[in-house]
mmCIF file of C-alpha atoms in Angstrom:
data_model
loop_
_atom_site.group_PDB
_atom_site.id
_atom_site.type_symbol
_atom_site.label_atom_id
_atom_site.label_comp_id
_atom_site.label_asym_id
_atom_site.label_seq_id
_atom_site.Cartn_x
_atom_site.Cartn_y
_atom_site.Cartn_z
ATOM 1 C CA MET A 639 3.470 36.165 3.700
ATOM 2 C CA VAL A 640 4.993 34.151 6.537
ATOM 3 C CA LYS A 641 1.537 33.285 7.875
ATOM 4 C CA LYS A 642 0.431 31.998 4.467
ATOM 5 C CA PHE A 643 3.618 29.971 4.121
ATOM 6 C CA LEU A 644 3.161 28.343 7.523
ATOM 7 C CA LEU A 645 -0.477 27.612 6.705
ATOM 8 C CA SER A 646 0.489 25.901 3.458
ATOM 9 C CA ILE A 647 3.136 23.840 5.268
ATOM 10 C CA ASN A 648 0.616 22.776 7.923
ATOM 11 C CA ARG A 649 -1.881 21.790 5.239
ATOM 12 C CA TYR A 650 0.736 19.769 3.403
ATOM 13 C CA ILE A 651 1.697 17.895 6.566
ATOM 14 C CA GLY A 652 -1.982 17.284 7.371
ATOM 15 C CA SER A 653 -2.555 15.952 3.861
ATOM 16 C CA GLN A 654 0.266 13.457 4.368
ATOM 17 C CA PHE A 655 -1.615 11.992 7.319
ATOM 18 C CA SER A 656 -4.751 11.637 5.182
ATOM 19 C CA LYS A 657 -2.961 10.241 2.110
ATOM 20 C CA PRO A 658 0.731 9.401 2.696
ATOM 21 C CA ARG A 659 2.866 9.630 -0.425
ATOM 22 C CA GLY A 660 6.518 9.890 -1.354
ATOM 23 C CA ILE A 661 9.303 10.330 1.173
ATOM 24 C CA ALA A 662 7.158 12.607 3.349
ATOM 25 C CA GLY A 663 4.472 9.927 3.394
ATOM 26 C CA LYS A 664 6.917 7.315 4.610
ATOM 27 C CA ALA A 665 8.070 9.685 7.334
ATOM 28 C CA SER A 666 4.504 10.484 8.412
ATOM 29 C CA CYS A 667 3.678 6.758 8.645
ATOM 30 C CA PHE A 668 6.742 6.130 10.783
ATOM 31 C CA ILE A 669 5.645 8.943 13.105
ATOM 32 C CA MET A 670 2.123 7.519 13.268
ATOM 33 C CA ASN A 671 3.487 4.067 14.097
ATOM 34 C CA VAL A 672 5.176 5.620 17.131
ATOM 35 C CA ILE A 673 2.502 7.990 18.421
ATOM 36 C CA ASN A 674 -0.354 5.531 17.766
ATOM 37 C CA ARG A 675 1.275 2.666 19.646
ATOM 38 C CA ALA A 676 -1.332 2.582 22.426
ATOM 39 C CA MET A 677 -4.079 2.493 19.803
ATOM 40 C CA TYR A 678 -2.482 -0.416 17.967
ATOM 41 C CA LYS A 679 -2.002 -2.290 21.235
ATOM 42 C CA ASP A 680 -5.644 -1.960 22.279
ATOM 43 C CA THR A 681 -6.952 -2.704 18.791
ATOM 44 C CA ILE A 682 -4.902 -5.912 18.619
ATOM 45 C CA LYS A 683 -6.008 -6.938 22.111
ATOM 46 C CA TYR A 684 -9.684 -6.626 21.234
ATOM 47 C CA VAL A 685 -9.300 -8.289 17.850
ATOM 48 C CA ILE A 686 -7.639 -11.293 19.502
ATOM 49 C CA SER A 687 -10.459 -11.389 22.078
ATOM 50 C CA GLU A 688 -12.899 -11.936 19.180
ATOM 51 C CA MET A 689 -10.954 -14.951 17.922
ATOM 52 C CA PRO A 690 -12.041 -18.555 18.496
ATOM 53 C CA SER A 691 -9.736 -20.839 20.485
ATOM 54 C CA SER A 692 -8.171 -21.996 17.217
ATOM 55 C CA LEU A 693 -6.672 -18.573 16.523
ATOM 56 C CA GLY A 694 -7.177 -17.336 13.012
ATOM 57 C CA ARG A 695 -8.804 -20.413 11.504
ATOM 58 C CA GLY A 696 -11.614 -19.236 9.249
ATOM 59 C CA VAL A 697 -11.369 -15.643 10.530
ATOM 60 C CA LYS A 698 -11.232 -12.842 7.960
ATOM 61 C CA ILE A 699 -10.045 -9.358 8.922
ATOM 62 C CA LEU A 700 -10.119 -6.119 6.938
ATOM 63 C CA ASP A 701 -7.909 -3.160 7.875
ATOM 64 C CA ILE A 702 -8.990 0.196 6.461
ATOM 65 C CA GLY A 703 -6.242 2.726 5.803
ATOM 66 C CA TYR A 704 -3.342 0.350 6.440
ATOM 67 C CA GLY A 705 -0.582 2.893 5.721
ATOM 68 C CA ASN A 706 2.781 1.151 5.783
ATOM 69 C CA GLY A 707 1.143 -2.078 6.957
ATOM 70 C CA TYR A 708 2.311 -1.998 10.569
ATOM 71 C CA LEU A 709 -1.028 -2.998 12.137
ATOM 72 C CA ILE A 710 -1.575 -5.737 9.555
ATOM 73 C CA GLN A 711 1.872 -7.109 10.308
ATOM 74 C CA GLN A 712 1.189 -7.239 14.050
ATOM 75 C CA LEU A 713 -2.289 -8.727 13.620
ATOM 76 C CA TYR A 714 -0.934 -11.437 11.353
ATOM 77 C CA LYS A 715 1.827 -12.372 13.779
ATOM 78 C CA LYS A 716 -0.638 -12.779 16.625
ATOM 79 C CA SER A 717 -3.654 -14.260 14.841
ATOM 80 C CA LYS A 718 -2.621 -15.946 11.564
ATOM 81 C CA ALA A 719 -6.031 -14.903 10.233
ATOM 82 C CA ASP A 720 -6.659 -14.044 6.601
ATOM 83 C CA ILE A 721 -6.197 -10.268 6.399
ATOM 84 C CA ALA A 722 -7.186 -7.866 3.650
ATOM 85 C CA GLY A 723 -6.275 -4.201 3.583
ATOM 86 C CA ILE A 724 -7.444 -1.179 1.633
ATOM 87 C CA ASP A 725 -5.747 2.208 1.427
ATOM 88 C CA ILE A 726 -6.111 5.170 -0.924
ATOM 89 C CA SER A 727 -2.348 5.568 -1.374
ATOM 90 C CA LYS A 728 -0.562 3.499 -4.021
ATOM 91 C CA ASP A 729 2.752 4.388 -2.367
ATOM 92 C CA MET A 730 1.524 2.860 0.883
ATOM 93 C CA GLU A 731 0.437 -0.314 -0.891
ATOM 94 C CA LYS A 732 4.047 -0.768 -1.990
ATOM 95 C CA ALA A 733 5.394 -0.051 1.503
ATOM 96 C CA ALA A 734 2.866 -2.347 3.190
ATOM 97 C CA ALA A 735 3.531 -5.127 0.679
ATOM 98 C CA LYS A 736 7.228 -4.961 1.468
ATOM 99 C CA ARG A 737 6.573 -5.106 5.212
ATOM 100 C CA ASN A 738 4.093 -7.986 4.852
ATOM 101 C CA TYR A 739 5.874 -9.926 2.147
ATOM 102 C CA LYS A 740 5.811 -13.221 4.074
ATOM 103 C CA GLY A 741 2.042 -13.146 4.688
ATOM 104 C CA ILE A 742 1.383 -12.200 1.077
ATOM 105 C CA MET A 743 3.540 -15.082 -0.182
ATOM 106 C CA GLU A 744 1.673 -17.426 2.165
ATOM 107 C CA GLY A 745 -1.587 -16.327 0.569
ATOM 108 C CA ARG A 746 -2.984 -14.953 3.824
ATOM 109 C CA ILE A 747 -2.556 -11.172 3.358
ATOM 110 C CA PHE A 748 -4.188 -9.264 0.487
ATOM 111 C CA LEU A 749 -3.623 -5.553 -0.098
ATOM 112 C CA LYS A 750 -5.638 -3.246 -2.330
ATOM 113 C CA THR A 751 -5.613 0.425 -3.262
ATOM 114 C CA GLY A 752 -9.093 1.865 -2.980
ATOM 115 C CA ASP A 753 -11.683 3.886 -1.102
ATOM 116 C CA CYS A 754 -13.526 2.723 2.007
ATOM 117 C CA CYS A 755 -16.655 4.388 0.622
ATOM 118 C CA ARG A 756 -16.619 1.861 -2.236
ATOM 119 C CA LEU A 757 -15.275 -1.344 -0.723
ATOM 120 C CA PRO A 758 -14.447 -3.946 -3.408
ATOM 121 C CA PHE A 759 -15.742 -6.868 -1.353
ATOM 122 C CA ASN A 760 -18.922 -8.939 -1.268
ATOM 123 C CA ASP A 761 -21.576 -8.592 1.413
ATOM 124 C CA ASN A 762 -20.947 -10.466 4.681
ATOM 125 C CA THR A 763 -17.250 -11.153 3.988
ATOM 126 C CA PHE A 764 -15.354 -10.200 7.166
ATOM 127 C CA ASN A 765 -15.545 -11.202 10.823
ATOM 128 C CA ILE A 766 -13.571 -8.178 11.998
ATOM 129 C CA ILE A 767 -12.770 -4.769 10.515
ATOM 130 C CA THR A 768 -10.206 -2.367 11.970
ATOM 131 C CA SER A 769 -9.245 1.229 11.370
ATOM 132 C CA VAL A 770 -6.819 3.492 13.218
ATOM 133 C CA ASN A 771 -7.142 7.249 12.689
ATOM 134 C CA THR A 772 -8.717 7.234 9.234
ATOM 135 C CA ILE A 773 -12.371 8.198 9.675
ATOM 136 C CA TYR A 774 -11.506 11.907 9.787
ATOM 137 C CA PHE A 775 -10.472 11.691 6.117
ATOM 138 C CA TRP A 776 -13.298 9.672 4.582
ATOM 139 C CA GLN A 777 -14.940 11.561 1.746
ATOM 140 C CA ASN A 778 -18.382 10.458 2.922
ATOM 141 C CA THR A 779 -18.490 9.293 6.537
ATOM 142 C CA GLU A 780 -22.023 7.891 6.361
ATOM 143 C CA LYS A 781 -21.284 5.961 3.175
ATOM 144 C CA GLY A 782 -18.043 4.570 4.619
ATOM 145 C CA MET A 783 -19.833 3.261 7.699
ATOM 146 C CA SER A 784 -22.600 1.750 5.565
ATOM 147 C CA GLU A 785 -19.998 -0.023 3.437
ATOM 148 C CA ILE A 786 -18.311 -1.401 6.553
ATOM 149 C CA TYR A 787 -21.662 -2.659 7.806
ATOM 150 C CA ARG A 788 -22.359 -4.265 4.424
ATOM 151 C CA VAL A 789 -19.122 -6.285 4.224
ATOM 152 C CA LEU A 790 -19.196 -7.416 7.864
ATOM 153 C CA LYS A 791 -20.684 -10.814 8.600
ATOM 154 C CA PRO A 792 -23.597 -10.996 11.060
ATOM 155 C CA GLY A 793 -22.023 -10.943 14.517
ATOM 156 C CA GLY A 794 -18.966 -9.193 13.107
ATOM 157 C CA VAL A 795 -17.386 -6.163 14.732
ATOM 158 C CA PHE A 796 -15.747 -2.931 13.569
ATOM 159 C CA TYR A 797 -13.020 -1.536 15.840
ATOM 160 C CA ASN A 798 -12.418 2.144 15.134
ATOM 161 C CA SER A 799 -9.519 3.733 17.048
ATOM 162 C CA VAL A 800 -9.583 7.541 17.097
ATOM 163 C CA TYR A 801 -8.250 10.630 18.831
ATOM 164 C CA SER A 802 -10.678 12.872 20.650
ATOM 165 C CA LYS A 803 -12.008 16.019 19.022
ATOM 166 C CA SER A 804 -10.419 18.208 21.708
ATOM 167 C CA PHE A 805 -7.004 16.624 21.190
ATOM 168 C CA LEU A 806 -7.096 16.895 17.398
ATOM 169 C CA LYS A 807 -8.148 20.542 17.445
ATOM 170 C CA LYS A 808 -4.975 21.435 19.326
ATOM 171 C CA SER A 809 -2.833 20.471 16.329
ATOM 172 C CA PRO A 810 -1.975 23.010 13.605
ATOM 173 C CA PHE A 811 -2.014 20.196 11.034
ATOM 174 C CA THR A 812 -5.676 19.252 11.334
ATOM 175 C CA ARG A 813 -7.273 22.495 10.136
ATOM 176 C CA ASN A 814 -9.180 22.143 6.836
ATOM 177 C CA ILE A 815 -7.968 18.517 6.525
ATOM 178 C CA PHE A 816 -9.572 16.585 9.388
ATOM 179 C CA LYS A 817 -13.251 16.124 10.181
ATOM 180 C CA PHE A 818 -13.965 16.335 13.901
ATOM 181 C CA PHE A 819 -16.352 14.021 15.757
ATOM 182 C CA THR A 820 -17.497 13.737 19.359
ATOM 183 C CA LYS A 821 -18.205 10.444 21.103
ATOM 184 C CA LYS A 822 -21.925 11.012 20.548
ATOM 185 C CA ASP A 823 -21.258 11.586 16.850
ATOM 186 C CA TYR A 824 -19.516 8.224 16.494
ATOM 187 C CA ILE A 825 -22.337 6.382 18.243
ATOM 188 C CA ALA A 826 -24.967 8.138 16.110
ATOM 189 C CA ILE A 827 -23.101 7.399 12.861
ATOM 190 C CA GLY A 828 -22.854 3.733 13.847
ATOM 191 C CA LYS A 829 -26.573 3.515 14.599
ATOM 192 C CA ARG A 830 -27.521 5.147 11.313
ATOM 193 C CA ALA A 831 -25.363 2.612 9.457
ATOM 194 C CA GLY A 832 -27.341 -0.210 11.089
ATOM 195 C CA PHE A 833 -25.116 -1.230 13.997
ATOM 196 C CA THR A 834 -27.199 -2.133 17.032
ATOM 197 C CA GLU A 835 -24.321 -2.462 19.501
ATOM 198 C CA ASN A 836 -22.153 0.645 19.758
ATOM 199 C CA GLY A 837 -19.723 1.177 22.630
ATOM 200 C CA ILE A 838 -16.676 3.251 23.525
ATOM 201 C CA LYS A 839 -13.591 2.359 25.546
ATOM 202 C CA GLU A 840 -11.070 5.002 26.548
ATOM 203 C CA ILE A 841 -7.484 4.271 25.525
ATOM 204 C CA ILE A 842 -5.728 7.351 26.895
ATOM 205 C CA ALA A 843 -7.766 9.684 29.105
ATOM 206 C CA SER A 844 -9.118 12.712 27.199
ATOM 207 C CA LYS A 845 -6.940 11.826 24.223
ATOM 208 C CA SER A 846 -7.981 8.637 22.434
ATOM 209 C CA TYR A 847 -10.587 5.907 22.471
ATOM 210 C CA LEU A 848 -11.748 2.767 20.717
ATOM 211 C CA ILE A 849 -15.267 2.606 19.310
ATOM 212 C CA ARG A 850 -16.770 -0.852 18.866
ATOM 213 C CA HIS A 851 -19.642 -1.363 16.426
ATOM 214 C CA ARG A 852 -21.160 -4.839 16.202
ATOM 215 C CA LYS A 853 -23.487 -6.060 13.461
ATOM 216 C CA TYR A 854 -26.388 -8.349 14.317
#
């Protein structure tokens, strides 16, 4: 009985990381903002490195799985690019809109509720796409990557920040909720989607890394 109870609790917590909702969802996003700090820092650094000298002018960014909008907020502060976001949680859309109210009012930030496997954007729309710790939850990984490839402009890049398979498998919250991928898996998925440049940079040794997929 106790084992089943603990299992159900672990599954519930894991589900909050995949689709934050309610008070528990807000709490899980706050926790992710803290523990993912190194990922956000590296993602922002590489996004800025893709910018022209006139930061943000004409650059369009899409963030997949924006949660409470923390990464979008930081990207907007540093780049002033036009930023769109998509997340499957309606509760997170409300939280992210509150956090990014200024950018939304300025007509530079646009938030949607939706699925990355069916992106509501035209072909060749974005210069840069970002995602931090969401690929494990996509309903169809191959379809999600193909959609990202489709909406990226030629020369555009997708920065995907993830935890390693070995690190994730240590957590009691990931069982039956997370999909696990190796570095080779990520590279292979990128190639099958059409990306011809696929590279990996370590963020924290044996724990997390940033995968870069560029479309040509």
